Amino acid sequence: MGYSAFLKPRQEAISEEGIEGIIDLANLKDESRTKIEARPDDFFQLTYPTSDVKKVLYEINVRFSSSRDSSGLFLFEGLKGSGKSHLLLMIYHLFKHPQVAQGWLNENGLSCEIFQDAVVLINKFTDDPHDSIWNMIFEALGTEVKKGKTHPKLSEFEKALGDKKIILIFDELEQGIKVIGDPALQAQNIAFLQMLSEFSNRSRQVTLFASIYSTQQEPGSTLKRVPRCVVQFDNAKDQSHIILHRLFENYKQFDRASILPVLGSYIQLWNRHAPVDQEELKAKFNDTYPFSPSLMEIILKKIPARGGFQNVRGALAFLGNLIRLTHTGNDIITPGDVSLEDKATAIMLKDLDLSGDLINRAKENMEDLIPRTPLARQLAPAVLLYTLTGVGADTGVARENLVRDILSPSTDINDIEQTLMGFQKYASYFHHQEGRYYFDLEENSEAKVEFKSLQYSDAQAREELYVILKADIFREAVNTVIFDSIEQAQELLKQFDKSRLRYVLTGRRLTREERHQIYYGMDVRNMILLLEPKDDRFQIANDKDLLKWAKRLLAAKDLAESTKNTARRNDYHRIAGTDKRYIIERIKKAGLVFVSWEKYGSSVAEDQVELEPLPGDLSKDKVLEKLNQDYFPMLRFKEHLEGRLDQIKNLLVKEIDAEYRATLGFPVPLIVRAVSSAIRNLCKEGVIGIQHSAGNFCHVSPTLNETELFNAKVTDPFEEPSKPEPCSKCGEFPCQCPKPPQKCPVCGEFPCQCPTPPAVCSNCGKDPCECPEKEILPIKIPPQNSIVNLRQETAFRLQDCEEGIITKVTYKIFLQKTNIGDLSTISSGIRGSLSGEGDITAEIVISKTGTFSKSQIEQQIESLPVINDADFSVDLEVEVLKQAKR
């Protein structure tokens, strides 16, 4: 049952104009009587008999109906909107309209002796300033003031007063003193007020009621020296009653027992999910109904402490507007019922947030989350109120308070939890720290990214995953396709360079039918490497975590590009880097297997494949290195060729090579010379012969370059050439017999008879020297895309000068990359600790001098630093004998 069934809102509270909470004494002059200040009947009906009102009435009654000592000075001290003007106006109507006042007194069970012959002088000094207060008083008494250099003497005032009684009601008295520009005249007015207040304590002819802001400044600091009745409007319970009486026309008469079931049901519900002292809460709720105790505490304590809402006056306007919004359906009113979509509410909240920035951010988050969370309209304003009114560690709201502000019999606790989680995850200005929730102008980058990620589709996320798989994990964007469909894969494979390896990364395990169809009708299909996840449950396109991280990555990169704030941009780059790392780790964890064809049949049923595991580093170089070493080494090609000699004889080497590139089930020629190197070895071992216009070869490695060898024909092996005759004396070839002594080439004698023996070579013993000449042969290995390829190419080139000595070697490593998404993917030895987007150009040159063999050079190459995506080259200087040169 709604609260309107118990409490009837005043018409002005639910009108579009809203309640008028300001009492202005200047409106007493309104002759049309449209203002409530000029209508004593209506004014008294809106006046609640608070403890302060009762206190003042009691003191007035004592003063005018008993002989007891009483004070003639009443000081009303409080901030704007606390009720000072209302109390002063009540006193005015009490003496000016005693019959009306008596009816109100009787209605509320109050008594106060009121005499009707007093002179009542009321003045609001901000509207009607006076440079000498005594002139105004003497004029009210019907007497002129004698001119003098100081304020009138007491005797002059007593003479003017005669036997009259005067009630002085001064509003904004401090302002009345401040506006007097002459310091001497200002001092005279303060002195005159002191004289009046002291006289009022000796005589009941004068009673002074004055409102001030503080006794710490004049004239309060002077008047407080006099015995007085002080009212400070600090009773929170009174403030609550004033507001409720002002908002509901039957507040004083309604049956409080009737609301106990409502209060009980709410308190029990709250206690189940946010335990609380039920009796204490029920007592508080009974005083504040229909407003929750938490809302009244915010309005009457926290907001005034922040200097907003002008106390009771502002509270009336704010709560009156809440009644206008909720009176048709609400059981109670809590902070969750404040509407950020209501213009009047937003304007009043700006008392607490002058720029309105925080209000706008909270509203923005709320609007974003209304479609996604069930209680965004309730949670956002509640948290905002606690944020705007909190100080220090008290800023924001704890979960249990938030539950009590939102939970109702028609609300599911799970909806609150869902909404709270939604705000924590997606609201960019919503924060959670040390158990408290609050809004802040500092953006929550994680939530901003999370919310923006919702804008991206699964298809966009998959595209980003495919890019990362190719560029950051496999590290080969050229000739690589991420499998999506048979048609898509085949179309792309046909467009790729068929002279190079082509890669199909599937992102999930394919069916036998799909594997068969990928290769069906393709050219050079043994050069297509099919790589599937090792984890047979992994599916890159449907993995929820991967899709989520990819969307966040897209959002973070987009936000980083769109912001000019350096700190925020760094935050977005950090988030992007983290999510990208999660993606890479997740995909690497799934692993890779190579689909090795044993047989490609005419139908799927005849297919035979083996799934060969690959290393944890899924880069192309590591994959090829593993395949080269363990699955397709040169020995396997040699053995495979030996097993089909009859089929390769009389074929050109290039035809054999093309056959291996095209035939599934054959070893895969991962390097260009895989087949030709095996054929060279077979020729050297005499298993086959090589026939070419440049020469025929058998039992030796063909001295043909690759182009010549490709155009050579494989033949049957030739007979081995006949061995030379051994020496008839020693039976060895070459002859091992001791050489006869050499005669001197000058004198022809042995030993030499020359006066000066000629110089002879220490190696050959001849003069002139007959040793073969040496020369330096330069060998340059062009850039290779991996250390494995560099080692293989170098080993092949050094086969032609195996008898030479390598005297100098220079290794060159060159890396150039632009538009790197995250520098942290590059080796720290090159980038240092830099991260984020950037470009890199790096060149490393390493030279070694000495005497090295072919195997030592290969070991050195394997020891070079591994830098992904770099080019590796080497320059060699080989010392060879001229006659040994080939």
Short mmCIF file of N, CA and C in Angstrom, two decimals, residues 78-221:
data_model
loop_
_atom_site.label_atom_id
_atom_site.label_comp_id
_atom_site.label_asym_id
_atom_site.label_seq_id
_atom_site.Cartn_x
_atom_site.Cartn_y
_atom_site.Cartn_z
N GLY A 78 21.44 30.66 13.74
CA GLY A 78 21.45 29.53 12.80
C GLY A 78 21.78 29.99 11.39
N LEU A 79 22.11 29.02 10.54
CA LEU A 79 22.44 29.32 9.16
C LEU A 79 21.18 29.61 8.35
N LYS A 80 21.38 30.03 7.12
CA LYS A 80 20.24 30.30 6.24
C LYS A 80 19.39 29.05 6.09
N GLY A 81 18.07 29.27 6.14
CA GLY A 81 17.16 28.16 5.92
C GLY A 81 16.89 27.31 7.13
N SER A 82 17.46 27.65 8.29
CA SER A 82 17.28 26.81 9.47
C SER A 82 15.95 27.05 10.18
N GLY A 83 15.23 28.15 9.86
CA GLY A 83 13.92 28.39 10.45
C GLY A 83 13.83 29.66 11.29
N LYS A 84 14.87 30.52 11.23
CA LYS A 84 14.87 31.74 12.04
C LYS A 84 13.73 32.68 11.64
N SER A 85 13.58 32.89 10.32
CA SER A 85 12.55 33.81 9.85
C SER A 85 11.15 33.30 10.18
N HIS A 86 10.98 31.98 10.09
CA HIS A 86 9.68 31.39 10.40
C HIS A 86 9.30 31.66 11.86
N LEU A 87 10.25 31.49 12.76
CA LEU A 87 9.99 31.70 14.18
C LEU A 87 9.72 33.18 14.47
N LEU A 88 10.46 34.08 13.83
CA LEU A 88 10.23 35.51 14.01
C LEU A 88 8.84 35.90 13.52
N LEU A 89 8.42 35.30 12.37
CA LEU A 89 7.10 35.62 11.84
C LEU A 89 6.01 35.08 12.76
N MET A 90 6.23 33.90 13.35
CA MET A 90 5.25 33.37 14.30
C MET A 90 5.06 34.33 15.48
N ILE A 91 6.18 34.87 15.98
CA ILE A 91 6.10 35.83 17.10
C ILE A 91 5.35 37.09 16.68
N TYR A 92 5.58 37.55 15.47
CA TYR A 92 4.88 38.74 14.96
C TYR A 92 3.38 38.50 14.95
N HIS A 93 2.96 37.35 14.35
CA HIS A 93 1.52 37.07 14.28
C HIS A 93 0.95 36.79 15.67
N LEU A 94 1.76 36.28 16.57
CA LEU A 94 1.32 36.02 17.94
C LEU A 94 0.85 37.31 18.61
N PHE A 95 1.60 38.40 18.39
CA PHE A 95 1.24 39.67 19.02
C PHE A 95 0.32 40.52 18.16
N LYS A 96 0.40 40.37 16.83
CA LYS A 96 -0.44 41.19 15.96
C LYS A 96 -1.82 40.57 15.76
N HIS A 97 -1.92 39.27 15.80
CA HIS A 97 -3.19 38.59 15.58
C HIS A 97 -3.40 37.57 16.71
N PRO A 98 -3.57 38.05 17.92
CA PRO A 98 -3.65 37.14 19.08
C PRO A 98 -4.81 36.17 19.03
N GLN A 99 -5.96 36.57 18.44
CA GLN A 99 -7.10 35.65 18.39
C GLN A 99 -6.80 34.45 17.48
N VAL A 100 -6.20 34.74 16.32
CA VAL A 100 -5.82 33.65 15.41
C VAL A 100 -4.78 32.76 16.09
N ALA A 101 -3.82 33.41 16.73
CA ALA A 101 -2.76 32.66 17.40
C ALA A 101 -3.32 31.78 18.51
N GLN A 102 -4.35 32.30 19.23
CA GLN A 102 -4.91 31.53 20.34
C GLN A 102 -5.56 30.24 19.84
N GLY A 103 -6.21 30.33 18.70
CA GLY A 103 -6.80 29.11 18.12
C GLY A 103 -5.75 28.06 17.81
N TRP A 104 -4.66 28.50 17.28
CA TRP A 104 -3.56 27.55 16.96
C TRP A 104 -2.96 26.98 18.25
N LEU A 105 -2.81 27.83 19.26
CA LEU A 105 -2.28 27.37 20.54
C LEU A 105 -3.19 26.30 21.15
N ASN A 106 -4.49 26.56 21.10
CA ASN A 106 -5.44 25.60 21.67
C ASN A 106 -5.40 24.28 20.90
N GLU A 107 -5.32 24.39 19.62
CA GLU A 107 -5.31 23.18 18.76
C GLU A 107 -4.12 22.29 19.09
N ASN A 108 -3.01 22.88 19.48
CA ASN A 108 -1.79 22.11 19.77
C ASN A 108 -1.54 21.93 21.25
N GLY A 109 -2.56 22.31 22.09
CA GLY A 109 -2.42 22.10 23.53
C GLY A 109 -1.36 22.96 24.16
N LEU A 110 -1.20 24.18 23.66
CA LEU A 110 -0.19 25.09 24.16
C LEU A 110 -0.85 26.28 24.86
N SER A 111 -0.13 26.91 25.76
CA SER A 111 -0.65 28.10 26.43
C SER A 111 0.40 29.19 26.43
N CYS A 112 -0.05 30.42 26.22
CA CYS A 112 0.87 31.55 26.21
C CYS A 112 0.06 32.83 26.41
N GLU A 113 0.39 33.61 27.42
CA GLU A 113 -0.30 34.86 27.70
C GLU A 113 0.08 35.88 26.63
N ILE A 114 -0.93 36.40 25.94
CA ILE A 114 -0.67 37.34 24.86
C ILE A 114 -1.42 38.64 25.16
N PHE A 115 -0.73 39.72 25.23
CA PHE A 115 -1.42 41.01 25.44
C PHE A 115 -1.53 41.71 24.08
N GLN A 116 -2.52 42.56 23.98
CA GLN A 116 -2.87 43.10 22.68
C GLN A 116 -2.52 44.58 22.51
N ASP A 117 -1.91 45.19 23.50
CA ASP A 117 -1.68 46.62 23.40
C ASP A 117 -0.23 46.97 23.13
N ALA A 118 0.61 46.01 22.75
CA ALA A 118 2.03 46.28 22.52
C ALA A 118 2.24 46.89 21.14
N VAL A 119 3.27 47.69 21.04
CA VAL A 119 3.74 48.20 19.74
C VAL A 119 4.67 47.12 19.17
N VAL A 120 4.32 46.61 17.98
CA VAL A 120 5.12 45.54 17.36
C VAL A 120 5.88 46.14 16.18
N LEU A 121 7.21 46.10 16.28
CA LEU A 121 8.05 46.62 15.20
C LEU A 121 8.86 45.46 14.62
N ILE A 122 8.64 45.16 13.34
CA ILE A 122 9.37 44.08 12.67
C ILE A 122 10.13 44.66 11.49
N ASN A 123 11.38 44.23 11.32
CA ASN A 123 12.19 44.76 10.22
C ASN A 123 13.20 43.71 9.74
N LYS A 124 13.25 43.59 8.44
CA LYS A 124 14.24 42.72 7.81
C LYS A 124 15.32 43.63 7.23
N PHE A 125 16.49 43.62 7.82
CA PHE A 125 17.50 44.62 7.52
C PHE A 125 18.13 44.48 6.14
N THR A 126 18.04 43.31 5.53
CA THR A 126 18.57 43.21 4.17
C THR A 126 17.69 43.95 3.18
N ASP A 127 16.36 44.06 3.50
CA ASP A 127 15.43 44.78 2.62
C ASP A 127 15.23 46.23 3.04
N ASP A 128 15.35 46.49 4.34
CA ASP A 128 15.08 47.84 4.85
C ASP A 128 16.19 48.24 5.83
N PRO A 129 17.36 48.62 5.27
CA PRO A 129 18.47 48.98 6.15
C PRO A 129 18.30 50.36 6.79
N HIS A 130 18.92 50.54 7.95
CA HIS A 130 18.87 51.83 8.66
C HIS A 130 20.26 52.14 9.18
N ASP A 131 20.67 53.43 9.01
CA ASP A 131 21.98 53.78 9.53
C ASP A 131 21.93 54.05 11.03
N SER A 132 20.72 54.24 11.57
CA SER A 132 20.58 54.38 13.03
C SER A 132 19.29 53.69 13.44
N ILE A 133 19.46 52.56 14.14
CA ILE A 133 18.30 51.75 14.53
C ILE A 133 17.36 52.55 15.43
N TRP A 134 17.92 53.50 16.25
CA TRP A 134 17.07 54.23 17.18
C TRP A 134 16.03 55.10 16.48
N ASN A 135 16.38 55.64 15.29
CA ASN A 135 15.40 56.44 14.55
C ASN A 135 14.16 55.62 14.23
N MET A 136 14.37 54.36 13.79
CA MET A 136 13.27 53.47 13.43
C MET A 136 12.40 53.19 14.67
N ILE A 137 13.04 52.97 15.82
CA ILE A 137 12.29 52.66 17.05
C ILE A 137 11.54 53.89 17.56
N PHE A 138 12.22 55.02 17.59
CA PHE A 138 11.56 56.24 18.07
C PHE A 138 10.38 56.61 17.18
N GLU A 139 10.53 56.36 15.88
CA GLU A 139 9.43 56.65 14.95
C GLU A 139 8.25 55.75 15.25
N ALA A 140 8.50 54.45 15.55
CA ALA A 140 7.42 53.53 15.88
C ALA A 140 6.71 53.94 17.17
N LEU A 141 7.46 54.60 18.07
CA LEU A 141 6.88 55.07 19.33
C LEU A 141 6.22 56.44 19.19
N GLY A 142 6.30 57.02 18.00
CA GLY A 142 5.65 58.30 17.74
C GLY A 142 6.42 59.49 18.27
N THR A 143 7.74 59.36 18.37
CA THR A 143 8.56 60.43 18.92
C THR A 143 9.77 60.65 18.02
N GLU A 144 10.20 61.94 17.95
CA GLU A 144 11.39 62.25 17.18
C GLU A 144 12.61 62.18 18.08
N VAL A 145 13.70 61.81 17.49
CA VAL A 145 14.96 61.70 18.23
C VAL A 145 15.68 63.04 18.20
N LYS A 146 16.16 63.44 19.37
CA LYS A 146 16.96 64.66 19.41
C LYS A 146 18.32 64.37 18.78
N LYS A 147 18.72 65.29 17.92
CA LYS A 147 19.99 65.11 17.24
C LYS A 147 21.15 65.27 18.22
N GLY A 148 22.14 64.42 18.09
CA GLY A 148 23.32 64.47 18.95
C GLY A 148 24.47 63.78 18.27
N LYS A 149 25.60 63.78 18.92
CA LYS A 149 26.80 63.18 18.35
C LYS A 149 26.85 61.67 18.60
N THR A 150 26.04 61.17 19.52
CA THR A 150 26.02 59.74 19.83
C THR A 150 24.58 59.24 19.77
N HIS A 151 24.40 57.94 20.05
CA HIS A 151 23.05 57.38 20.07
C HIS A 151 22.29 57.96 21.26
N PRO A 152 20.96 57.92 21.26
CA PRO A 152 20.18 58.49 22.37
C PRO A 152 20.54 57.86 23.70
N LYS A 153 20.41 58.64 24.75
CA LYS A 153 20.64 58.14 26.10
C LYS A 153 19.46 57.29 26.53
N LEU A 154 19.66 56.48 27.53
CA LEU A 154 18.60 55.61 28.04
C LEU A 154 17.43 56.47 28.54
N SER A 155 17.76 57.59 29.16
CA SER A 155 16.68 58.45 29.67
C SER A 155 15.81 58.98 28.53
N GLU A 156 16.43 59.26 27.42
CA GLU A 156 15.68 59.76 26.26
C GLU A 156 14.77 58.64 25.74
N PHE A 157 15.31 57.43 25.70
CA PHE A 157 14.49 56.29 25.23
C PHE A 157 13.33 56.03 26.18
N GLU A 158 13.59 56.06 27.52
CA GLU A 158 12.52 55.82 28.49
C GLU A 158 11.43 56.88 28.38
N LYS A 159 11.84 58.11 28.12
CA LYS A 159 10.86 59.19 27.96
C LYS A 159 9.99 58.93 26.74
N ALA A 160 10.61 58.53 25.63
CA ALA A 160 9.85 58.24 24.41
C ALA A 160 8.95 57.03 24.60
N LEU A 161 9.40 56.05 25.37
CA LEU A 161 8.64 54.82 25.57
C LEU A 161 7.42 55.07 26.47
N GLY A 162 7.60 55.88 27.46
CA GLY A 162 6.49 56.15 28.36
C GLY A 162 6.02 54.87 29.03
N ASP A 163 4.69 54.63 29.00
CA ASP A 163 4.14 53.41 29.61
C ASP A 163 3.80 52.34 28.57
N LYS A 164 4.31 52.54 27.34
CA LYS A 164 4.03 51.57 26.27
C LYS A 164 4.90 50.33 26.44
N LYS A 165 4.42 49.26 25.78
CA LYS A 165 5.24 48.05 25.64
C LYS A 165 5.58 47.89 24.15
N ILE A 166 6.83 47.56 23.88
CA ILE A 166 7.25 47.42 22.48
C ILE A 166 7.90 46.05 22.25
N ILE A 167 7.49 45.41 21.17
CA ILE A 167 8.06 44.13 20.73
C ILE A 167 8.92 44.41 19.51
N LEU A 168 10.22 44.21 19.62
CA LEU A 168 11.15 44.46 18.51
C LEU A 168 11.53 43.12 17.88
N ILE A 169 11.25 42.98 16.58
CA ILE A 169 11.55 41.73 15.85
C ILE A 169 12.49 42.09 14.70
N PHE A 170 13.75 41.72 14.84
CA PHE A 170 14.78 42.11 13.88
C PHE A 170 15.33 40.86 13.16
N ASP A 171 15.15 40.84 11.85
CA ASP A 171 15.67 39.73 11.03
C ASP A 171 16.92 40.21 10.28
N GLU A 172 17.87 39.33 10.13
CA GLU A 172 19.14 39.64 9.46
C GLU A 172 19.83 40.83 10.12
N LEU A 173 19.87 40.81 11.45
CA LEU A 173 20.43 41.94 12.19
C LEU A 173 21.91 42.15 11.88
N GLU A 174 22.62 41.07 11.69
CA GLU A 174 24.06 41.21 11.37
C GLU A 174 24.25 42.03 10.10
N GLN A 175 23.43 41.73 9.09
CA GLN A 175 23.54 42.49 7.84
C GLN A 175 23.22 43.95 8.07
N GLY A 176 22.26 44.22 8.98
CA GLY A 176 21.91 45.60 9.26
C GLY A 176 23.08 46.39 9.84
N ILE A 177 23.93 45.74 10.62
CA ILE A 177 25.09 46.41 11.19
C ILE A 177 26.21 46.51 10.14
N LYS A 178 26.40 45.47 9.36
CA LYS A 178 27.49 45.45 8.38
C LYS A 178 27.37 46.55 7.33
N VAL A 179 26.12 46.87 6.92
CA VAL A 179 25.95 47.81 5.82
C VAL A 179 26.20 49.26 6.26
N ILE A 180 26.34 49.50 7.53
CA ILE A 180 26.65 50.86 7.99
C ILE A 180 28.12 51.12 7.72
N GLY A 181 28.38 52.04 6.82
CA GLY A 181 29.75 52.26 6.36
C GLY A 181 30.62 52.99 7.35
N ASP A 182 30.05 53.89 8.16
CA ASP A 182 30.81 54.68 9.11
C ASP A 182 31.09 53.83 10.35
N PRO A 183 32.35 53.51 10.67
CA PRO A 183 32.65 52.68 11.84
C PRO A 183 32.13 53.25 13.14
N ALA A 184 32.18 54.56 13.26
CA ALA A 184 31.70 55.18 14.51
C ALA A 184 30.21 54.99 14.64
N LEU A 185 29.48 55.19 13.54
CA LEU A 185 28.03 55.02 13.58
C LEU A 185 27.66 53.54 13.80
N GLN A 186 28.47 52.67 13.23
CA GLN A 186 28.24 51.23 13.44
C GLN A 186 28.38 50.89 14.91
N ALA A 187 29.43 51.46 15.56
CA ALA A 187 29.65 51.22 16.98
C ALA A 187 28.51 51.79 17.82
N GLN A 188 27.98 52.94 17.40
CA GLN A 188 26.86 53.54 18.14
C GLN A 188 25.63 52.65 18.08
N ASN A 189 25.37 52.02 16.91
CA ASN A 189 24.20 51.14 16.78
C ASN A 189 24.36 49.90 17.65
N ILE A 190 25.57 49.36 17.70
CA ILE A 190 25.81 48.18 18.55
C ILE A 190 25.62 48.56 20.02
N ALA A 191 26.13 49.74 20.39
CA ALA A 191 25.98 50.21 21.77
C ALA A 191 24.51 50.43 22.12
N PHE A 192 23.74 50.96 21.16
CA PHE A 192 22.30 51.19 21.40
C PHE A 192 21.57 49.86 21.60
N LEU A 193 21.93 48.84 20.79
CA LEU A 193 21.32 47.52 20.93
C LEU A 193 21.68 46.91 22.29
N GLN A 194 22.93 47.08 22.73
CA GLN A 194 23.33 46.59 24.04
C GLN A 194 22.51 47.27 25.15
N MET A 195 22.31 48.58 24.98
CA MET A 195 21.53 49.33 25.97
C MET A 195 20.10 48.81 26.03
N LEU A 196 19.49 48.55 24.85
CA LEU A 196 18.12 48.05 24.80
C LEU A 196 18.02 46.67 25.46
N SER A 197 19.00 45.78 25.12
CA SER A 197 18.95 44.41 25.64
C SER A 197 19.13 44.40 27.16
N GLU A 198 19.98 45.28 27.65
CA GLU A 198 20.16 45.35 29.10
C GLU A 198 18.92 45.91 29.78
N PHE A 199 18.30 46.90 29.12
CA PHE A 199 17.07 47.50 29.66
C PHE A 199 15.94 46.47 29.66
N SER A 200 15.93 45.58 28.60
CA SER A 200 14.87 44.59 28.50
C SER A 200 14.92 43.61 29.66
N ASN A 201 16.09 43.42 30.23
CA ASN A 201 16.21 42.51 31.37
C ASN A 201 15.80 43.17 32.69
N ARG A 202 15.67 44.52 32.65
CA ARG A 202 15.21 45.25 33.84
C ARG A 202 13.73 45.61 33.75
N SER A 203 13.24 45.70 32.48
CA SER A 203 11.87 46.15 32.29
C SER A 203 11.18 45.28 31.25
N ARG A 204 9.91 44.92 31.52
CA ARG A 204 9.16 44.08 30.58
C ARG A 204 8.49 44.93 29.50
N GLN A 205 8.84 46.23 29.48
CA GLN A 205 8.27 47.10 28.45
C GLN A 205 8.93 46.83 27.08
N VAL A 206 10.16 46.35 27.10
CA VAL A 206 10.90 46.11 25.85
C VAL A 206 11.26 44.63 25.76
N THR A 207 10.92 43.99 24.64
CA THR A 207 11.33 42.60 24.36
C THR A 207 11.91 42.56 22.95
N LEU A 208 13.12 42.07 22.87
CA LEU A 208 13.84 42.08 21.59
C LEU A 208 14.03 40.65 21.10
N PHE A 209 13.52 40.39 19.87
CA PHE A 209 13.73 39.11 19.18
C PHE A 209 14.62 39.39 17.97
N ALA A 210 15.77 38.75 17.90
CA ALA A 210 16.70 39.04 16.80
C ALA A 210 17.30 37.74 16.25
N SER A 211 17.43 37.68 14.93
CA SER A 211 18.07 36.52 14.29
C SER A 211 19.48 36.90 13.86
N ILE A 212 20.41 36.00 14.15
CA ILE A 212 21.80 36.20 13.76
C ILE A 212 22.36 34.88 13.22
N TYR A 213 23.48 34.98 12.51
CA TYR A 213 24.13 33.78 12.01
C TYR A 213 25.04 33.16 13.06
N SER A 214 25.70 34.04 13.84
CA SER A 214 26.68 33.53 14.80
C SER A 214 26.94 34.56 15.89
N THR A 215 27.23 34.07 17.09
CA THR A 215 27.59 34.96 18.19
C THR A 215 29.08 35.29 18.15
N GLN A 216 29.77 34.84 17.11
CA GLN A 216 31.20 35.11 16.99
C GLN A 216 31.48 36.45 16.31
N GLN A 217 30.44 37.10 15.78
CA GLN A 217 30.61 38.40 15.14
C GLN A 217 29.52 39.36 15.61
N GLU A 218 29.76 40.65 15.38
CA GLU A 218 28.80 41.67 15.83
C GLU A 218 27.53 41.61 14.99
N PRO A 219 26.39 41.92 15.64
CA PRO A 219 26.22 42.34 17.04
C PRO A 219 26.07 41.17 18.02
N GLY A 220 26.12 39.90 17.47
CA GLY A 220 25.93 38.75 18.34
C GLY A 220 26.95 38.66 19.45
N SER A 221 28.22 39.00 19.13
CA SER A 221 29.27 38.91 20.14
C SER A 221 29.04 39.88 21.29
#
